[in-house]
PDB file of C-alpha atoms in Angstrom:
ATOM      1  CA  UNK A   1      34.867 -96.114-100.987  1.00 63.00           C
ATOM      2  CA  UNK A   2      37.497 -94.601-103.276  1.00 86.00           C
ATOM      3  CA  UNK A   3      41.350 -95.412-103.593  1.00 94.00           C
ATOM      4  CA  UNK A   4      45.029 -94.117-103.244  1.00 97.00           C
ATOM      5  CA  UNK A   5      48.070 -95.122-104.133  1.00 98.00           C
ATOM      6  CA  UNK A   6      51.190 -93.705-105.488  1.00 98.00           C
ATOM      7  CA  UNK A   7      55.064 -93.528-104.954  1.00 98.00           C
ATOM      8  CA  UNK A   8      58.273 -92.010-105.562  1.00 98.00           C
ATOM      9  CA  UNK A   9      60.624 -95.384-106.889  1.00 97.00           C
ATOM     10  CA  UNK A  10      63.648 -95.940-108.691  1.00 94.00           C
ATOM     11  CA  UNK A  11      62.039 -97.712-111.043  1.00 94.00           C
ATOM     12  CA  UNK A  12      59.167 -97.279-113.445  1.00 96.00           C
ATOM     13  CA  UNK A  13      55.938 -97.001-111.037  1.00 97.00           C
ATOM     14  CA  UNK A  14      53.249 -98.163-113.472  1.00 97.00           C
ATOM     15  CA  UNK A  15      52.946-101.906-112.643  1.00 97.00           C
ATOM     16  CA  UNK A  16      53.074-100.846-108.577  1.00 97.00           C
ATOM     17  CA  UNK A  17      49.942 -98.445-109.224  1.00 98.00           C
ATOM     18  CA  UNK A  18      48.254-101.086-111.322  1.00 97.00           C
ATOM     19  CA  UNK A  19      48.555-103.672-108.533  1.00 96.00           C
ATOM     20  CA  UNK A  20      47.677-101.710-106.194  1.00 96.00           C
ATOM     21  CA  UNK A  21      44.368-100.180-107.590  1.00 95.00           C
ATOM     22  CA  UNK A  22      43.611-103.946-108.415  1.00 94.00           C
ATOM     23  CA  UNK A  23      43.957-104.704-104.703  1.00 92.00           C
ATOM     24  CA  UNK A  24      41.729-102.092-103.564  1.00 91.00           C
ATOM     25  CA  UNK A  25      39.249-103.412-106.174  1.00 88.00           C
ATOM     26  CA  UNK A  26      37.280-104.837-103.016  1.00 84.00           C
ATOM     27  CA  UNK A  27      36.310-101.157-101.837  1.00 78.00           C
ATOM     28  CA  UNK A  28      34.160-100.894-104.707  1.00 81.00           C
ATOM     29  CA  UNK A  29      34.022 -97.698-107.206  1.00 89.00           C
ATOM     30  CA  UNK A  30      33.082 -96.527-110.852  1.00 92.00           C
ATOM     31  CA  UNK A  31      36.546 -95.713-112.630  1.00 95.00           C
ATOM     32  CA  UNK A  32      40.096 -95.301-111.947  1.00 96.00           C
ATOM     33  CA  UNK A  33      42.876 -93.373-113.126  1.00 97.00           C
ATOM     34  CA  UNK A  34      46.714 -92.741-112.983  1.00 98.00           C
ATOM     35  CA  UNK A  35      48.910 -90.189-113.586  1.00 98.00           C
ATOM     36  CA  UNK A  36      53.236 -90.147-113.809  1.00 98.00           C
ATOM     37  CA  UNK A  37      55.717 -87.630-114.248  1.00 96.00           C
ATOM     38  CA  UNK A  38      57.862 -88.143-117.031  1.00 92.00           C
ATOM     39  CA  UNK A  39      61.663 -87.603-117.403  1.00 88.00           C
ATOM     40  CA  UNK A  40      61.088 -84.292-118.773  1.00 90.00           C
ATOM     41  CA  UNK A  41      58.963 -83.552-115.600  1.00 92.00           C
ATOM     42  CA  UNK A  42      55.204 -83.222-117.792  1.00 94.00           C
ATOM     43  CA  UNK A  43      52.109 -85.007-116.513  1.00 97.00           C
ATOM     44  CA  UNK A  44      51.471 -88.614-118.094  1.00 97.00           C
ATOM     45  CA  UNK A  45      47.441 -89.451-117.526  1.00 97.00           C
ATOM     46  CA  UNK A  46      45.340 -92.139-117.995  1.00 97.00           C
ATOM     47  CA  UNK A  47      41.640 -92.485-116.891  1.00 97.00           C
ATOM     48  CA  UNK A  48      38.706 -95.226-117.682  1.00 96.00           C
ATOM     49  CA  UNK A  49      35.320 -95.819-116.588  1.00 96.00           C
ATOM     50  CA  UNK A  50      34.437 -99.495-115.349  1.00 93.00           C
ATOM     51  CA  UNK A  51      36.810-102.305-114.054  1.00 93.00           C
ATOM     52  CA  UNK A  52      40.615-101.128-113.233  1.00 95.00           C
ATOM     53  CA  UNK A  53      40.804-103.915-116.540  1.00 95.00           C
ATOM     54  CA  UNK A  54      39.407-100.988-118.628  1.00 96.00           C
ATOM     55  CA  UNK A  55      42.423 -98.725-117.608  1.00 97.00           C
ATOM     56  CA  UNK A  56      45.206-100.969-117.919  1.00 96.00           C
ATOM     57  CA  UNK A  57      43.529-101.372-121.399  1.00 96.00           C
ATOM     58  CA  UNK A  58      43.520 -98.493-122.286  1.00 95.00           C
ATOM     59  CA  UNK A  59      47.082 -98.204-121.181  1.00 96.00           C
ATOM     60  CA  UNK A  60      48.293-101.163-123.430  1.00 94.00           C
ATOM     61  CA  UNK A  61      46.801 -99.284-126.603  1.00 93.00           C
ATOM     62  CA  UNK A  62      48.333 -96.456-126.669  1.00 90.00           C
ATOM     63  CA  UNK A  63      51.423 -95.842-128.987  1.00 83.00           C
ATOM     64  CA  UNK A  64      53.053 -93.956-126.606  1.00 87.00           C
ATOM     65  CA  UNK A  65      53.937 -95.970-123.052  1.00 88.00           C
ATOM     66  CA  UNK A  66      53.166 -94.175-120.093  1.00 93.00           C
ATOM     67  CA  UNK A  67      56.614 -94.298-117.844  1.00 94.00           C
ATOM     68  CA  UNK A  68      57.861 -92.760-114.975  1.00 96.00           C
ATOM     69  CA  UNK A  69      58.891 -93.143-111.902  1.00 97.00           C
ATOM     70  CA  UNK A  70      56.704 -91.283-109.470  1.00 98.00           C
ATOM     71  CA  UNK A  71      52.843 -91.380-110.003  1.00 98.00           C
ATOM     72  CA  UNK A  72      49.578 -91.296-108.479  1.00 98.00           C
ATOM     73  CA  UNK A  73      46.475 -93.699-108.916  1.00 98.00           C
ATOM     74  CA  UNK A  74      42.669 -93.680-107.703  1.00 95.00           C
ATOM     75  CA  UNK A  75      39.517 -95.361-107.747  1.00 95.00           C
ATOM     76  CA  UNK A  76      36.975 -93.232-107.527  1.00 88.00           C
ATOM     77  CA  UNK A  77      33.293 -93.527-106.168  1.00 79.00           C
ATOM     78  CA  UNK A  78      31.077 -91.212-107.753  1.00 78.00           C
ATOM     79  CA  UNK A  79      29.787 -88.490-105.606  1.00 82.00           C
ATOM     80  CA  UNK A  80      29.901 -84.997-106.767  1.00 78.00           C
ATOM     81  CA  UNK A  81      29.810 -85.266-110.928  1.00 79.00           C
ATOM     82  CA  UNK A  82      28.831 -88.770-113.078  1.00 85.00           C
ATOM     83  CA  UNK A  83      30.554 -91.875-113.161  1.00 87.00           C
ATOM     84  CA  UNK A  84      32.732 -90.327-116.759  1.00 94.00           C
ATOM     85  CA  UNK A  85      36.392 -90.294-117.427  1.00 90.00           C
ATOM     86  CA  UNK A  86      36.641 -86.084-116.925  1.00 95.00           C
ATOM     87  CA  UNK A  87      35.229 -87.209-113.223  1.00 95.00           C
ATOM     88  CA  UNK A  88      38.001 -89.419-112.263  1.00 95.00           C
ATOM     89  CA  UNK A  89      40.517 -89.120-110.608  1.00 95.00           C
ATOM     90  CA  UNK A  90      43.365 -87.672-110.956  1.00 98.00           C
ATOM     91  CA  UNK A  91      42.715 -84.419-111.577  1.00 97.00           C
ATOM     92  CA  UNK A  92      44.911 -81.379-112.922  1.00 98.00           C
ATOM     93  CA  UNK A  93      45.544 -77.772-112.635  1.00 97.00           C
ATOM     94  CA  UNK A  94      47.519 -75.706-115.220  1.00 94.00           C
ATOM     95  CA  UNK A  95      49.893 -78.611-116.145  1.00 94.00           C
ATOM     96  CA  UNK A  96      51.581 -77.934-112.378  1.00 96.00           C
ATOM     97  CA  UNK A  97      49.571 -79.380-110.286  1.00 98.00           C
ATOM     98  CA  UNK A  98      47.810 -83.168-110.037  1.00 98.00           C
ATOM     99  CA  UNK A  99      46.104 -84.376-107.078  1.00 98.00           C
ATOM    100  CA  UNK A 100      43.927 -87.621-106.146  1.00 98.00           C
ATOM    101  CA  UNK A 101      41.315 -87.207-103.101  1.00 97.00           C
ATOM    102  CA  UNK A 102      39.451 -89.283-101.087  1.00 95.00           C
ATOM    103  CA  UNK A 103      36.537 -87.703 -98.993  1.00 94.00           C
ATOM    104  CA  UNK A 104      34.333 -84.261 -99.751  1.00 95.00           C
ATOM    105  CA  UNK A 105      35.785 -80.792 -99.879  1.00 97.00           C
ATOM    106  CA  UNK A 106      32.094 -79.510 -98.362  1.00 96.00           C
ATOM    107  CA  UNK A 107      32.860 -75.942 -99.147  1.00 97.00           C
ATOM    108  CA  UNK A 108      34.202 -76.480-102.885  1.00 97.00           C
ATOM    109  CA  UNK A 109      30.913 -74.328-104.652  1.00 97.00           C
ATOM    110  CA  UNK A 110      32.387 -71.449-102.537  1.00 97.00           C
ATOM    111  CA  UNK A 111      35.649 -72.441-103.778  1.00 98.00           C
ATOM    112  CA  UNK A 112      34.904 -73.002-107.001  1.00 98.00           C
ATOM    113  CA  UNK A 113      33.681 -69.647-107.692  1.00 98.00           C
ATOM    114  CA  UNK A 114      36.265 -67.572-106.006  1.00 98.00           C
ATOM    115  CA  UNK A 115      38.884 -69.630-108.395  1.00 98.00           C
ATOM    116  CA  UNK A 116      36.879 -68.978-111.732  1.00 98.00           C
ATOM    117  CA  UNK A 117      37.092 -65.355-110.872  1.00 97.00           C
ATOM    118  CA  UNK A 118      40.804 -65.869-110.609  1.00 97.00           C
ATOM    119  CA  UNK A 119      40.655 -67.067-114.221  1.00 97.00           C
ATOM    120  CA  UNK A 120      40.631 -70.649-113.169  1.00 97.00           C
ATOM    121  CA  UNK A 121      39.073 -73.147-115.558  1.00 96.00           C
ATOM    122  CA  UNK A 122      37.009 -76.482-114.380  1.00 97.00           C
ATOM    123  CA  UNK A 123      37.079 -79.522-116.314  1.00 95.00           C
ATOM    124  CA  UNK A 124      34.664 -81.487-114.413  1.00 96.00           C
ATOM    125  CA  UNK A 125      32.160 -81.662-111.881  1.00 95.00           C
ATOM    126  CA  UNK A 126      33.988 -82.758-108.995  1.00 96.00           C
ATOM    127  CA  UNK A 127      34.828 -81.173-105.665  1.00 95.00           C
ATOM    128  CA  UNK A 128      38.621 -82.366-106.393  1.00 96.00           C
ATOM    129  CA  UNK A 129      39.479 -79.946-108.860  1.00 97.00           C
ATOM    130  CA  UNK A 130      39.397 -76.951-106.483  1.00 98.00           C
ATOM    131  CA  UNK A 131      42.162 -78.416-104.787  1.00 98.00           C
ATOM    132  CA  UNK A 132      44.515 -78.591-107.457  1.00 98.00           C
ATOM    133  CA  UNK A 133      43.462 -75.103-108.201  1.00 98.00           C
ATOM    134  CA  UNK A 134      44.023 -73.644-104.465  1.00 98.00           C
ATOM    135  CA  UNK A 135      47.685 -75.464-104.635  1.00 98.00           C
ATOM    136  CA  UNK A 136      48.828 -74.281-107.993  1.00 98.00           C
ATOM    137  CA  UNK A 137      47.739 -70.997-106.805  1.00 97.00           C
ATOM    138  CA  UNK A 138      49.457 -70.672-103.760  1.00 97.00           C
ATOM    139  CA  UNK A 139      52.567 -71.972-105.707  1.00 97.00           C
ATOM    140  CA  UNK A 140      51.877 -69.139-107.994  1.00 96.00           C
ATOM    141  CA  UNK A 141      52.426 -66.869-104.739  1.00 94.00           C
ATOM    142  CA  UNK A 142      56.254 -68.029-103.955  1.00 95.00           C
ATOM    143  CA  UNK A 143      55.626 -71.004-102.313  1.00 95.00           C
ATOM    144  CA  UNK A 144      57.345 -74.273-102.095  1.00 97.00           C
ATOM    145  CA  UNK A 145      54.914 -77.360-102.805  1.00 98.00           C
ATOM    146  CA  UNK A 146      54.422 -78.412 -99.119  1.00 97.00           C
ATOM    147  CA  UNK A 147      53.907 -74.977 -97.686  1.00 97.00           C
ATOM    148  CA  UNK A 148      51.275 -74.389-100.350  1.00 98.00           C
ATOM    149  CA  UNK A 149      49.142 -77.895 -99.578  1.00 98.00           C
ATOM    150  CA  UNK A 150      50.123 -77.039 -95.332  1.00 97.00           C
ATOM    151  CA  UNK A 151      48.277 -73.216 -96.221  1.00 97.00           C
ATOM    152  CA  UNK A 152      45.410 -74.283 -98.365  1.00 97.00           C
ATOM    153  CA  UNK A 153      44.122 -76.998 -96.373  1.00 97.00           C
ATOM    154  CA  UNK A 154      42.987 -75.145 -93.773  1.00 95.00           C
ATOM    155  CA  UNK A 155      40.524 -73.579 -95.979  1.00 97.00           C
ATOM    156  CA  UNK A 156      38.993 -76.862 -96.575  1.00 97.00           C
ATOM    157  CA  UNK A 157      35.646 -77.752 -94.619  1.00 97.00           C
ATOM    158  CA  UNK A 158      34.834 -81.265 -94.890  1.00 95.00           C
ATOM    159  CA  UNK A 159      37.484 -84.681 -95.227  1.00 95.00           C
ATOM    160  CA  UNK A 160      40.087 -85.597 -97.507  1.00 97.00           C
ATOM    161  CA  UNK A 161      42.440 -88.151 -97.859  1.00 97.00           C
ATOM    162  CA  UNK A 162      44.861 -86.686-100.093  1.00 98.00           C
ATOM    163  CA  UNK A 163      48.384 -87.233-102.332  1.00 98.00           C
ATOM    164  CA  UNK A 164      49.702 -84.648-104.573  1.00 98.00           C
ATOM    165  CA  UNK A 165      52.304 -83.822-107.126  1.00 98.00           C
ATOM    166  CA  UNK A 166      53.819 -80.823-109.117  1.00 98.00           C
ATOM    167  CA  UNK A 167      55.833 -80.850-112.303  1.00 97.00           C
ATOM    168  CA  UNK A 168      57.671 -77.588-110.771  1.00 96.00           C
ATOM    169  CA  UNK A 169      58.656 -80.002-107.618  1.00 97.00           C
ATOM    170  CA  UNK A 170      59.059 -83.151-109.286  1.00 94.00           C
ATOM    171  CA  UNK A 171      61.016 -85.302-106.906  1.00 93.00           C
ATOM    172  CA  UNK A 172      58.207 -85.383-104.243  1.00 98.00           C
ATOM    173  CA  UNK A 173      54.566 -86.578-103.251  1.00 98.00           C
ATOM    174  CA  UNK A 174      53.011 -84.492-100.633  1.00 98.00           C
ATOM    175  CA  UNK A 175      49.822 -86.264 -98.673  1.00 98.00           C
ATOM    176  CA  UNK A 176      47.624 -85.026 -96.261  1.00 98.00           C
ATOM    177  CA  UNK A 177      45.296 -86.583 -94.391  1.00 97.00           C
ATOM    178  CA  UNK A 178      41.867 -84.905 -92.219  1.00 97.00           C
ATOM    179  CA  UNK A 179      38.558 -87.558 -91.767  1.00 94.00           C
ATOM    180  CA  UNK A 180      39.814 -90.148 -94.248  1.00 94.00           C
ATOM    181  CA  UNK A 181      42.071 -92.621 -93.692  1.00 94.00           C
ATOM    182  CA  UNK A 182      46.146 -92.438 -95.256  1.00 97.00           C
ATOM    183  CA  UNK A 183      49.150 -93.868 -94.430  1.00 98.00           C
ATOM    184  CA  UNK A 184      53.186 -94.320 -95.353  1.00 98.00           C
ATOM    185  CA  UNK A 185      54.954 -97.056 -96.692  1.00 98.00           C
ATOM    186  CA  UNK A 186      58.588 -97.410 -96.697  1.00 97.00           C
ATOM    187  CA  UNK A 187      59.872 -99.754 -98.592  1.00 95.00           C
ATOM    188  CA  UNK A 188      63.600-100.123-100.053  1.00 93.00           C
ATOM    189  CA  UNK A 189      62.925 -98.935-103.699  1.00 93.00           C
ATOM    190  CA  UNK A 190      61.275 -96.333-102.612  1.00 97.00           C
ATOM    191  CA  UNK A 191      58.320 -94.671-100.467  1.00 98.00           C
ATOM    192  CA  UNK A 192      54.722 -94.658-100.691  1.00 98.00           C
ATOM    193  CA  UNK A 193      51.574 -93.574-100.074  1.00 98.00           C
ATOM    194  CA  UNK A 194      47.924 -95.646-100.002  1.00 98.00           C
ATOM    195  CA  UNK A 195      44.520 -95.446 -98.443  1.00 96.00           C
ATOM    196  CA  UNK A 196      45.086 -99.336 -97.387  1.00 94.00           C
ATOM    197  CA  UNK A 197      47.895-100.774 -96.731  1.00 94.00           C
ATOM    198  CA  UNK A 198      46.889-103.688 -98.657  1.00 92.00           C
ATOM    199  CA  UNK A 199      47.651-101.392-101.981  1.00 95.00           C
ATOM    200  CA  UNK A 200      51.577-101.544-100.852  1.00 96.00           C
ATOM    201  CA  UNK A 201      51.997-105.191 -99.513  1.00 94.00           C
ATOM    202  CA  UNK A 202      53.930-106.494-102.630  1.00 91.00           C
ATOM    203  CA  UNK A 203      56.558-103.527-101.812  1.00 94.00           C
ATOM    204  CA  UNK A 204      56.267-103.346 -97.976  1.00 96.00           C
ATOM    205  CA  UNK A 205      55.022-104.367 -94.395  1.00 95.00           C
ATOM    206  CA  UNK A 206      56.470-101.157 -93.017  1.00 97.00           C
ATOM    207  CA  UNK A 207      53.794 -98.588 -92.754  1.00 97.00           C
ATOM    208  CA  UNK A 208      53.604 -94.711 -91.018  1.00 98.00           C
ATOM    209  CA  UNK A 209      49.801 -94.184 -89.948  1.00 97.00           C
ATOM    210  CA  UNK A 210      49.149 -90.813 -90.733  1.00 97.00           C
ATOM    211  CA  UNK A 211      46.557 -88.860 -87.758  1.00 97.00           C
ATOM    212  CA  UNK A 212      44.270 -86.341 -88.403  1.00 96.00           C
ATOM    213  CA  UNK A 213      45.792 -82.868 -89.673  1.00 97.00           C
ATOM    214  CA  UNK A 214      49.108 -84.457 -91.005  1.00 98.00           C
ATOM    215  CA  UNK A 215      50.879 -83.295 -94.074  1.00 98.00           C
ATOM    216  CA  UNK A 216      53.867 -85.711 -95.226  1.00 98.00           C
ATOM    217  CA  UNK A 217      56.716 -84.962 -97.729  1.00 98.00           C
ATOM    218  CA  UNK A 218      57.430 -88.730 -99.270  1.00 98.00           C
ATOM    219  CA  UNK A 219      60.650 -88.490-101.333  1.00 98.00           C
ATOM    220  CA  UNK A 220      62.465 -91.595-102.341  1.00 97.00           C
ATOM    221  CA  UNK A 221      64.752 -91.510 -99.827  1.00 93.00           C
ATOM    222  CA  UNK A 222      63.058 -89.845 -96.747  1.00 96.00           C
ATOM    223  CA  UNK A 223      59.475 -88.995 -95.178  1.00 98.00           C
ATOM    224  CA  UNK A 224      58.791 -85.686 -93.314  1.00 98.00           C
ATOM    225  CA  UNK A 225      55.664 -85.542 -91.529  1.00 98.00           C
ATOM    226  CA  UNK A 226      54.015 -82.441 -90.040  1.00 98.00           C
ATOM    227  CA  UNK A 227      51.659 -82.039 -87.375  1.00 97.00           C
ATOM    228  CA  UNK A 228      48.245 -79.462 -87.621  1.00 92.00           C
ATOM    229  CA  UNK A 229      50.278 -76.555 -87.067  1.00 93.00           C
ATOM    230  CA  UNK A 230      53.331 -77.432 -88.662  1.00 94.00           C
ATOM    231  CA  UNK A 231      55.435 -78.804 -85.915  1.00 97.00           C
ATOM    232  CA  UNK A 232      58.115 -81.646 -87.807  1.00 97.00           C
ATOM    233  CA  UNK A 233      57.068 -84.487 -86.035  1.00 98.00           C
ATOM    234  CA  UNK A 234      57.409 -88.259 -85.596  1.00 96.00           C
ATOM    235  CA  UNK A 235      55.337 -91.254 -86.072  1.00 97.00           C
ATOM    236  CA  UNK A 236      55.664 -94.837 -85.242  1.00 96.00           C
ATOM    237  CA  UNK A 237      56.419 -97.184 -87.826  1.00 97.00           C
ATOM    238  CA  UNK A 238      54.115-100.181 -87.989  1.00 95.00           C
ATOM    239  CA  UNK A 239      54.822-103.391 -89.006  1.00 94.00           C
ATOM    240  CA  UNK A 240      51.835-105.304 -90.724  1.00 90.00           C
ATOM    241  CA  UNK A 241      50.850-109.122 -90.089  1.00 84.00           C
ATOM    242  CA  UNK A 242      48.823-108.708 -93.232  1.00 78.00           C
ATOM    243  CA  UNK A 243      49.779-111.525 -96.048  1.00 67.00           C
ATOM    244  CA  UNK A 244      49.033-110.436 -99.579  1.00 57.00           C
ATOM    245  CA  UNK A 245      46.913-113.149-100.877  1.00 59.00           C
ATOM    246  CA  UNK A 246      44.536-112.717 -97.681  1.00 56.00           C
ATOM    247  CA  UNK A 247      42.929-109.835-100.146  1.00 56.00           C
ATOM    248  CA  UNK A 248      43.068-110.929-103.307  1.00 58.00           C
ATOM    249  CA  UNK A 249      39.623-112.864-104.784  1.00 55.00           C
ATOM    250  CA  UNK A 250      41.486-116.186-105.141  1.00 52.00           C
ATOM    251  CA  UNK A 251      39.399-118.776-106.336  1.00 57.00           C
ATOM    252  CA  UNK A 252      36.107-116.926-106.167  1.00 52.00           C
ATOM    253  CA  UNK A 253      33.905-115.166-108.362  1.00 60.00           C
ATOM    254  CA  UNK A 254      34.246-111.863-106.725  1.00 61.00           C
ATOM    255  CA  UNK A 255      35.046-110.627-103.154  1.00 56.00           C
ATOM    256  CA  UNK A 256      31.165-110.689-101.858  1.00 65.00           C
ATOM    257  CA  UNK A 257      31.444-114.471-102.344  1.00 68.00           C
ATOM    258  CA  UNK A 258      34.974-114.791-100.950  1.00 60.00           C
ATOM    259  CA  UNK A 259      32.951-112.742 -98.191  1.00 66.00           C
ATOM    260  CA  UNK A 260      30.606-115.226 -97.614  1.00 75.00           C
ATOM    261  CA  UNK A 261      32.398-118.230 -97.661  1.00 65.00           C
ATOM    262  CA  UNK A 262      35.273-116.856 -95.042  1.00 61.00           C
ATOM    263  CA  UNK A 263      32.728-116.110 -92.959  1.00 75.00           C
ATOM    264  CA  UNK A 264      33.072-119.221 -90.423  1.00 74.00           C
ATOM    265  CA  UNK A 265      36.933-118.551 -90.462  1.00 62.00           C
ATOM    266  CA  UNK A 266      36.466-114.605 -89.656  1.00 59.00           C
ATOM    267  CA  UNK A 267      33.858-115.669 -86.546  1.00 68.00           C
ATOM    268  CA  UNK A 268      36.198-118.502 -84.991  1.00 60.00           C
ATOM    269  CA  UNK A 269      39.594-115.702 -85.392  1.00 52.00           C
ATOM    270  CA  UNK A 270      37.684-113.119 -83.605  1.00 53.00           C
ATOM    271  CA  UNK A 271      35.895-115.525 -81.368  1.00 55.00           C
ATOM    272  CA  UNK A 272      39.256-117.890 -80.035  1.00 49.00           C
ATOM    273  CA  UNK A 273      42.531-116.888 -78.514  1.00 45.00           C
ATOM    274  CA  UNK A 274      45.207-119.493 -76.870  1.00 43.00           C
ATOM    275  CA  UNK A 275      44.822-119.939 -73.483  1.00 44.00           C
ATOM    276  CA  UNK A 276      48.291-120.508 -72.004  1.00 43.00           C
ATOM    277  CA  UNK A 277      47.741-122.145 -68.908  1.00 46.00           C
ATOM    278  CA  UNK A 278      45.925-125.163 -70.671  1.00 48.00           C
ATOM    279  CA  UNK A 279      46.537-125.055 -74.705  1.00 48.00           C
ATOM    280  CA  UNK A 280      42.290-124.569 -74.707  1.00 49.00           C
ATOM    281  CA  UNK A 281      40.481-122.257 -77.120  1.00 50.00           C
ATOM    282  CA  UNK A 282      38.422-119.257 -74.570  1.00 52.00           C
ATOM    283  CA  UNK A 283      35.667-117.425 -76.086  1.00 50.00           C
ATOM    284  CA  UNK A 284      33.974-114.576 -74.466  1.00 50.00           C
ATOM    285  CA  UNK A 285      30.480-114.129 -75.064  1.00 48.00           C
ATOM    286  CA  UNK A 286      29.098-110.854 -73.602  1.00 49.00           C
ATOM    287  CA  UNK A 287      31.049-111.598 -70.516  1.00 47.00           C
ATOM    288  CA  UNK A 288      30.386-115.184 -69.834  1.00 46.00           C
ATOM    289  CA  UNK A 289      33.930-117.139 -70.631  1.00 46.00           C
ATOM    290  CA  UNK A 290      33.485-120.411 -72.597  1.00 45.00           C
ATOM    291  CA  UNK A 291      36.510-122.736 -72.313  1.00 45.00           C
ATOM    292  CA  UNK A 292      36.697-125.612 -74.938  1.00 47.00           C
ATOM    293  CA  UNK A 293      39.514-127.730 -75.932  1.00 46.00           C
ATOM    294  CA  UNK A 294      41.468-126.932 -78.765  1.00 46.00           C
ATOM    295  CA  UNK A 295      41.011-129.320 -82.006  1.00 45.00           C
ATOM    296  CA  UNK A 296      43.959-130.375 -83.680  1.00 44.00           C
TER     297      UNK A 296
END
């Protein structure tokens, strides 16, 4: 399963989207990328094939830092196109537009070839790219950056999980989410967005849940969200249980083997609850209730 992350901060975002594409390391995928707006509002992008490792890598050699302090960041599960850096994630349209997807744009050869005979060039194989297309192109036509992603996904058959930027709106990230999963984080440097909340834990346990047909406006100091047909609406905030190190690898070789070895831990949470009347442990067992003592 592939990856999202990304923020608007007051601070440089880097390290966030580096932790967080580490933490959704456990989803599995075949490269990862990033990409920041810089002071001077221009796309800053760096993508590697392999281990999130290879990115931060290739991040640490160049000459020239990559800083800013709103950004995007996937990991990316090969599906349409190879496993190759022009594949991932995130991808680009005419220096205005950058966008990182989750799910399959189904009707994106239709797409595709409607937006070459607009003069639009592809730079990989991917059904991704026709959304950054479609956006810069209805920005092209007047509009403002989340009128253009609330008009062109409606001519998107299929699922997406998405989160999107502009150079010629650079104090925002817009996300939308149809089929694949996407939610909010609000956090007090800043706001977020991530396909798991377990990507934002370091920064928050205060998460929006996005449902199907939303389209959010994260700024740094305020989330709109809008509804399937474009009503300003609200959603409850959430707040998570979740402890950081619960996903992390710990002491293990990798997270199949953390997997396995949690396994008697993950039966007897989802087995037991407390049983107030008697401090026992019940389990329920296709409808026959097992009371046993609790062990302390």
């Amino acid at each position: 399963m592939c990856g999202i992350v990304g923020g608007v901060t007051n601070s440089n975002i880097i390290p966030l989207l580096l932790e967080g594409l580490n933490r959704l390391e456990y989803r599995g995928y075949d490269s990862s990328g990033l990409i920041v707006l810089s002071e001077t509002n221009t796309f800053d992008r760096a993508r590697s094939v392999g281990k999130v490792k290879n990115l931060e890598n290739n991040l640490n050699e160049r000459s020239n830092k990559i800083k800013g302090n709103i950004g995007i960041a996937h990991t990316r599960w090969a599906t349409h196109g190879e496993p190759t850096n022009l594949n991932a994630h995130p991808h680009i349209s005419k220096n205005s537009v950058s966008v990182v997807h989750n799910g399959i744009i189904e009707n994106y050869v239709e797409l595709k070839k409607n937006q070459i005979k607009m003069g639009y060039k592809f730079k990989s194989e991917t059904d991704t790219e026709v959304v950054a297309h479609a956006i810069d192109h209805a920005i092209k036509s007047g509009k403002n950056l989340i009128d253009s992603v609330q008009d062109v996904v409606k001519s998107f058959q299929g699922s997406y999980g998405l989160a999107i930027m502009s150079s010629k709106f650079p104090n925002q990230i817009i996300a939308a989410r149809k089929g694949s999963p996407l939610l909010l984080g609000i956090g007090t440097n800043g706001n977020y967005v991530a396909s798991d909340q377990m990507a934002l834990l370091s920064e928050t346990k205060k998460f929006i849940f996005l449902e199907e047909g939303d389209v959010a406006e994260i700024k740094l100091d305020k989330i709109k969200i809008f509804d399937l047909d474009g009503n300003l609406v609200d959603r409850p905030v959430i707040n998570s249980k979740i402890k950081a190190g619960q996903v992390d690898k710990g002491n293990y070789d990798h997270f199949m083997q953390k997997e396995i070895f949690e396994q008697p831990q993950a039966i007897s949470c989802l087995l037991y609850t407390s049983d107030a009347a008697d401090d026992s442990l019940r389990v329920d067992l296709g409808g026959r209730r097992i009371i046993k003592k609790r062990v302390t």
